[in-house]
Short mmCIF file of C-alpha atoms in Angstrom, two decimals:
data_model
loop_
_atom_site.label_atom_id
_atom_site.label_comp_id
_atom_site.label_asym_id
_atom_site.label_seq_id
_atom_site.Cartn_x
_atom_site.Cartn_y
_atom_site.Cartn_z
CA MET A 303 9.18 35.42 -11.69
CA GLY A 304 7.70 33.77 -14.75
CA GLY A 305 4.06 34.71 -15.31
CA ILE A 306 1.41 33.81 -17.84
CA GLU A 307 -0.69 36.74 -18.95
CA SER A 308 -4.26 35.96 -19.89
CA GLU A 309 -5.21 36.69 -23.46
CA GLY A 310 -7.44 39.72 -23.27
CA SER A 311 -9.47 38.69 -20.23
CA SER A 312 -12.48 40.97 -19.98
CA SER A 313 -13.68 42.13 -16.62
CA GLY A 314 -16.93 43.50 -17.97
CA ARG A 315 -20.12 41.81 -16.85
CA HIS A 316 -21.21 39.43 -19.60
CA GLY A 317 -18.36 40.69 -21.74
CA ALA A 318 -19.08 44.42 -21.41
CA GLY A 319 -16.82 46.94 -19.75
CA PRO A 320 -13.09 47.62 -19.63
CA ILE A 321 -10.43 45.04 -20.34
CA THR A 322 -8.61 44.07 -17.13
CA PRO A 323 -6.02 41.36 -17.77
CA ILE A 324 -5.22 38.91 -14.99
CA THR A 325 -1.63 37.73 -14.80
CA VAL A 326 -0.96 34.30 -13.34
CA ARG A 327 2.29 34.63 -11.42
CA GLN A 328 4.14 31.76 -9.83
CA GLY A 329 4.25 32.15 -6.05
CA GLY A 330 8.03 31.85 -5.93
CA PHE A 331 8.57 32.61 -2.25
CA ALA A 332 11.04 30.46 -0.34
CA PHE A 333 10.41 29.91 3.35
CA ALA A 334 13.35 28.57 5.32
CA GLU A 335 12.70 26.16 8.15
CA ASP A 336 13.64 28.89 10.60
CA THR A 337 11.18 31.44 9.18
CA PRO A 338 9.82 32.89 12.43
CA ALA A 339 6.19 32.39 13.34
CA HIS A 340 6.36 35.83 14.98
CA TRP A 341 7.58 37.38 11.74
CA ILE A 342 6.32 40.81 12.83
CA GLN A 343 8.56 41.28 15.86
CA HIS A 344 6.74 44.32 17.22
CA ALA A 345 3.32 42.64 16.92
CA PRO A 346 3.52 38.86 17.52
CA GLU A 347 -0.23 38.60 18.13
CA PHE A 348 -0.98 40.22 14.80
CA ALA A 349 1.56 37.95 13.07
CA GLN A 350 -0.26 34.92 14.46
CA MET A 351 -3.61 36.32 13.33
CA VAL A 352 -2.26 36.58 9.80
CA ASN A 353 -0.80 33.09 10.15
CA GLY A 354 -4.21 31.85 11.26
CA ALA A 355 -5.77 33.18 8.06
CA SER A 356 -2.97 31.50 6.11
CA PHE A 357 -4.01 28.12 7.50
CA VAL A 358 -7.51 28.63 6.09
CA MET A 359 -6.34 29.27 2.54
CA PRO A 360 -5.37 25.67 1.53
CA HIS A 361 -8.96 24.68 2.34
CA LEU A 362 -10.90 27.75 1.23
CA GLU A 363 -9.14 28.39 -2.06
CA PRO A 364 -9.45 24.85 -3.49
CA PHE A 365 -13.17 25.20 -2.72
CA LEU A 366 -13.24 28.46 -4.69
CA VAL A 367 -11.33 26.87 -7.57
CA ALA A 368 -13.69 23.89 -7.71
CA THR A 369 -16.78 26.11 -7.52
CA LEU A 370 -15.77 28.59 -10.21
CA GLY A 371 -14.35 25.82 -12.37
CA GLU A 372 -17.70 24.06 -12.28
CA ALA A 373 -19.56 27.29 -13.00
CA ALA A 374 -17.31 28.14 -15.95
CA LYS A 375 -18.71 25.15 -17.85
CA LEU A 376 -22.15 26.79 -17.74
CA ILE A 377 -21.06 30.21 -19.03
CA ALA A 378 -21.58 31.03 -22.69
CA ASP A 379 -19.58 34.27 -22.71
CA PRO A 380 -15.93 33.41 -23.51
CA ALA A 381 -14.65 36.53 -21.72
CA VAL A 382 -16.28 35.54 -18.43
CA ARG A 383 -15.06 31.96 -18.90
CA ARG A 384 -11.51 33.33 -19.26
CA GLU A 385 -12.01 35.34 -16.07
CA ALA A 386 -12.98 32.17 -14.24
CA ARG A 387 -10.04 30.24 -15.68
CA ASP A 388 -7.50 32.88 -14.70
CA PHE A 389 -9.06 33.26 -11.25
CA CYS A 390 -8.66 29.53 -10.69
CA MET A 391 -5.03 29.62 -11.79
CA GLN A 392 -4.21 32.53 -9.48
CA GLU A 393 -5.97 30.95 -6.53
CA THR A 394 -4.12 27.69 -7.11
CA GLN A 395 -0.82 29.55 -6.85
CA HIS A 396 -2.06 31.18 -3.64
CA TYR A 397 -3.03 28.06 -1.76
CA ARG A 398 0.09 26.18 -2.81
CA THR A 399 2.26 28.98 -1.47
CA HIS A 400 0.24 29.16 1.75
CA ARG A 401 0.66 25.42 2.13
CA ARG A 402 4.45 25.76 1.95
CA PHE A 403 4.42 28.53 4.53
CA ASN A 404 2.02 26.65 6.80
CA ASP A 405 4.18 23.53 6.67
CA VAL A 406 7.09 25.56 8.01
CA LEU A 407 4.96 26.66 10.97
CA LEU A 408 3.72 23.13 11.62
CA GLY A 409 7.33 22.07 11.98
CA GLN A 410 7.93 24.66 14.71
CA GLY A 411 5.71 23.19 17.39
CA TYR A 412 2.27 24.09 16.11
CA GLU A 413 1.10 20.55 15.48
CA SER A 414 -2.22 21.33 17.18
CA LEU A 415 -3.26 23.09 13.96
CA ALA A 416 -3.56 19.68 12.29
CA ALA A 417 -6.80 18.99 14.18
CA VAL A 418 -8.31 22.32 13.15
CA GLU A 419 -7.26 21.70 9.56
CA ALA A 420 -9.01 18.33 9.60
CA GLU A 421 -12.21 20.08 10.69
CA MET A 422 -11.82 22.67 7.94
CA ALA A 423 -11.26 19.99 5.32
CA ALA A 424 -14.47 18.25 6.38
CA ALA A 425 -16.42 21.54 6.49
CA TYR A 426 -15.39 22.59 2.99
CA ALA A 427 -16.10 19.10 1.67
CA ARG A 428 -19.65 19.47 3.01
CA LEU A 429 -19.91 22.95 1.52
CA LEU A 430 -18.97 21.54 -1.88
CA GLU A 431 -22.12 19.43 -1.70
CA ARG A 432 -24.33 22.53 -1.50
CA PRO A 433 -26.06 23.86 -4.65
CA LEU A 434 -23.78 25.72 -7.05
CA ALA A 435 -25.70 28.98 -6.62
CA VAL A 436 -25.09 28.92 -2.86
CA ARG A 437 -21.40 28.24 -3.37
CA LEU A 438 -21.05 31.03 -5.91
CA ALA A 439 -22.71 33.46 -3.50
CA TYR A 440 -20.25 32.37 -0.79
CA ALA A 441 -17.34 32.91 -3.18
CA ALA A 442 -18.55 36.35 -4.25
CA GLY A 443 -19.17 37.29 -0.62
CA PHE A 444 -15.70 36.31 0.55
CA GLU A 445 -14.06 38.08 -2.38
CA ALA A 446 -15.97 41.25 -1.46
CA MET A 447 -14.40 41.17 2.01
CA THR A 448 -10.90 40.77 0.61
CA LEU A 449 -11.18 44.13 -1.16
CA GLY A 450 -11.53 45.91 2.15
CA LEU A 451 -8.82 43.76 3.71
CA THR A 452 -6.40 44.57 0.88
CA ASP A 453 -7.04 48.28 1.12
CA TRP A 454 -6.42 48.19 4.88
CA LEU A 455 -3.26 46.07 4.74
CA VAL A 456 -1.73 47.98 1.84
CA GLY A 457 -2.74 51.40 3.11
CA ASN A 458 -1.26 50.68 6.55
CA ARG A 459 1.67 48.56 5.37
CA VAL A 460 4.35 50.71 7.00
CA GLU A 461 2.68 50.65 10.42
CA LEU A 462 1.78 46.97 10.17
CA PHE A 463 4.88 45.49 8.54
CA ARG A 464 7.77 47.89 9.21
CA GLY A 465 10.74 45.74 10.20
CA ALA A 466 8.88 42.48 9.58
CA ASP A 467 10.34 39.48 7.78
CA PRO A 468 10.49 40.62 4.12
CA ARG A 469 9.77 37.12 2.77
CA VAL A 470 6.48 36.75 4.60
CA THR A 471 5.49 40.40 4.13
CA SER A 472 6.12 40.19 0.38
CA PHE A 473 4.17 36.94 0.16
CA ILE A 474 1.15 38.33 2.01
CA LEU A 475 1.03 41.57 0.00
CA TRP A 476 1.52 39.67 -3.30
CA HIS A 477 -1.58 37.67 -2.41
CA MET A 478 -3.50 40.85 -1.61
CA VAL A 479 -2.47 42.48 -4.89
CA GLU A 480 -3.85 39.54 -6.83
CA GLU A 481 -7.06 39.58 -4.81
CA THR A 482 -7.58 43.10 -6.15
CA GLU A 483 -6.56 42.03 -9.65
CA HIS A 484 -9.30 39.39 -9.82
CA LYS A 485 -11.81 41.33 -7.70
CA LEU A 486 -14.53 41.16 -10.36
CA VAL A 487 -14.43 37.49 -11.19
CA ALA A 488 -16.51 35.78 -8.49
CA HIS A 489 -19.11 38.54 -8.83
CA ASP A 490 -19.24 38.28 -12.63
CA VAL A 491 -19.49 34.49 -12.56
CA TYR A 492 -22.28 34.65 -9.97
CA GLU A 493 -24.19 37.15 -12.11
CA ALA A 494 -23.68 35.02 -15.22
CA VAL A 495 -24.79 31.73 -13.67
CA SER A 496 -27.20 32.45 -10.81
CA PRO A 497 -28.05 36.16 -10.53
CA GLY A 498 -30.18 37.39 -7.66
CA TYR A 499 -29.76 39.94 -4.90
CA TRP A 500 -30.93 38.10 -1.80
CA ARG A 501 -28.83 34.98 -2.29
CA ARG A 502 -25.81 37.16 -3.02
CA ALA A 503 -26.43 39.25 0.12
CA VAL A 504 -26.62 36.12 2.24
CA GLY A 505 -23.43 34.93 0.56
CA VAL A 506 -21.61 38.11 1.59
CA LEU A 507 -22.31 37.35 5.23
CA HIS A 508 -21.87 33.58 4.86
CA GLY A 509 -18.52 33.80 3.07
CA SER A 510 -17.08 36.63 5.14
CA LEU A 511 -18.13 35.41 8.58
CA ASP A 512 -17.26 31.78 7.88
CA VAL A 513 -13.69 32.63 6.87
CA ILE A 514 -13.34 34.95 9.87
CA ARG A 515 -14.57 32.13 12.12
CA TRP A 516 -12.06 29.63 10.77
CA SER A 517 -9.24 32.17 10.91
CA ARG A 518 -10.01 32.78 14.56
CA ARG A 519 -10.01 29.06 15.29
CA CYS A 520 -6.55 28.84 13.75
CA TYR A 521 -4.94 31.86 15.38
CA ARG A 522 -6.42 30.84 18.74
CA ALA A 523 -4.63 27.48 18.41
CA LEU A 524 -1.40 29.25 17.45
CA LEU A 525 -1.58 31.66 20.38
CA LEU A 526 -2.48 28.84 22.78
CA ALA A 527 0.66 27.03 21.67
CA ASP A 528 2.61 30.24 22.30
CA GLY A 529 1.16 30.54 25.79
CA ARG A 530 -0.24 33.95 24.86
CA TRP A 531 -3.95 33.29 24.44
CA ARG A 532 -4.68 33.37 28.19
CA ARG A 533 -2.49 36.38 28.90
CA PRO A 534 -4.74 39.43 29.45
CA VAL A 535 -2.35 41.79 27.66
CA SER A 536 -2.09 39.53 24.60
CA ARG A 537 -5.86 39.00 24.51
CA LEU A 538 -6.41 42.76 24.56
CA LYS A 539 -4.01 43.10 21.65
CA VAL A 540 -5.93 40.44 19.72
CA TRP A 541 -9.17 42.30 20.31
CA TRP A 542 -7.49 45.54 19.23
CA TRP A 543 -6.26 44.02 15.98
CA ALA A 544 -9.62 42.35 15.34
CA ALA A 545 -11.41 45.66 15.82
CA ARG A 546 -9.03 47.38 13.42
CA PHE A 547 -9.54 44.62 10.86
CA LEU A 548 -13.32 44.96 11.11
CA LEU A 549 -13.11 48.73 10.71
CA GLY A 550 -10.81 48.28 7.71
CA ALA A 551 -12.66 45.50 5.91
CA GLY A 552 -16.17 46.22 7.15
CA PRO A 553 -17.05 49.04 4.73
CA ALA A 554 -16.34 46.79 1.73
CA VAL A 555 -18.66 44.15 3.19
CA LEU A 556 -21.38 46.73 3.79
CA ARG A 557 -21.07 48.05 0.23
CA ALA A 558 -21.38 44.50 -1.08
CA LEU A 559 -24.73 44.20 0.72
CA VAL A 560 -26.20 47.12 -1.23
CA PRO A 561 -28.48 46.16 -4.17
CA GLY A 562 -26.72 46.77 -7.46
CA HIS A 563 -23.26 46.43 -5.93
CA ASP A 564 -20.50 46.01 -8.50
CA PRO A 565 -16.83 45.57 -7.47
CA ARG A 566 -15.71 47.58 -10.49
CA ASP A 567 -17.06 50.67 -8.74
CA MET A 568 -14.39 50.30 -6.03
CA LYS A 569 -11.09 52.05 -6.75
CA ASP A 570 -7.88 50.06 -6.46
CA HIS A 571 -5.26 51.32 -4.02
CA PRO A 572 -2.53 53.18 -5.98
CA TRP A 573 0.20 50.96 -4.45
CA VAL A 574 -1.60 47.90 -5.85
CA ARG A 575 -1.75 49.41 -9.33
CA GLU A 576 1.92 50.39 -9.08
CA TRP A 577 2.85 46.83 -8.01
CA ILE A 578 1.01 45.33 -10.99
CA ALA A 579 2.58 47.80 -13.42
CA GLY A 580 6.03 47.28 -11.95
CA HIS A 581 5.77 43.52 -12.22
CA ALA A 582 4.69 43.81 -15.86
CA ARG A 583 7.71 46.02 -16.67
CA GLN A 584 10.38 44.10 -14.81
CA GLU A 585 9.25 40.51 -14.87
CA THR A 586 12.02 38.06 -15.74
CA ARG A 587 10.94 34.51 -16.41
CA GLY A 588 12.36 32.13 -13.82
CA ALA A 589 13.64 34.87 -11.49
CA PRO A 590 12.59 34.99 -7.83
CA MET A 591 9.86 37.43 -6.86
CA PRO A 592 11.64 40.54 -5.50
CA LEU A 593 11.08 41.28 -1.82
CA ILE A 594 9.64 44.41 -0.28
CA ASP A 595 12.08 46.50 1.75
CA THR A 596 10.40 46.36 5.14
CA GLN A 597 13.04 48.66 6.62
CA SER A 598 11.95 51.50 4.36
CA ALA A 599 9.92 54.38 5.73
CA ALA A 600 7.66 54.14 2.66
CA MET A 601 7.82 50.42 1.77
CA PRO A 602 7.58 51.04 -1.99
CA VAL A 603 6.78 48.34 -4.50
CA PRO A 604 9.79 46.04 -5.00
CA PHE A 605 10.23 46.63 -8.75
#
């Protein structure tokens, strides 16, 4: 798929540190009208939990883009400004792709999500009226949680996604790869514009818990429409998956609460680095993004 590589984007705080380019890739995933909502056949509850998070993205990520775009105008360091620009371009690709996927689900009898989406739109509009420093702390806090989420999803990809729809699996893991790729940006922009430990610590909890709350609202609506939410067995499975998510993502959130936390201290999962390197080697402008082989016992990168 055609991508635009940033010109020497620096991931060092205030321009210091290693060069970590961010590649803006077009989210070229096609979702047919019959793409199943239960795209993980062996775990329909988990599929709907992921779908619930997908419904949050077209509201959360435009908020992140607006916040970091506003902050970029206040940053003197050109390297950090480039980080913010490339972050915004990646996140724009993310929420547009999520919107396409979500529209497919809305057309399959999940119209009740429209009411939840209206509430989210209003909530993020109100959040955009908060001071920039508060919004940057929220952004940095949410991005800290995604590092733990990525490590859990990628590290357990065979168990979680074996036999799942390759289109949706590839789309979700592409998003997670890019979350790792721009893992430093919200933190660096916060430090450049409004540094301070306590506000950032509050932002970790605010951003993480708020997105979890909205995701739950969405997957609850999806499972209610399925007739599963009130089934004891399905509810137990939801609690099981939620507990596993918290155990997987929780350590990253806790590390982000430590004074002096810096995302560059967290190692990227080898599969993520291999995906990025493979895309750089085999990218063909205008070609579809290759799909992960979800039937494989190893689910290697698709390049």
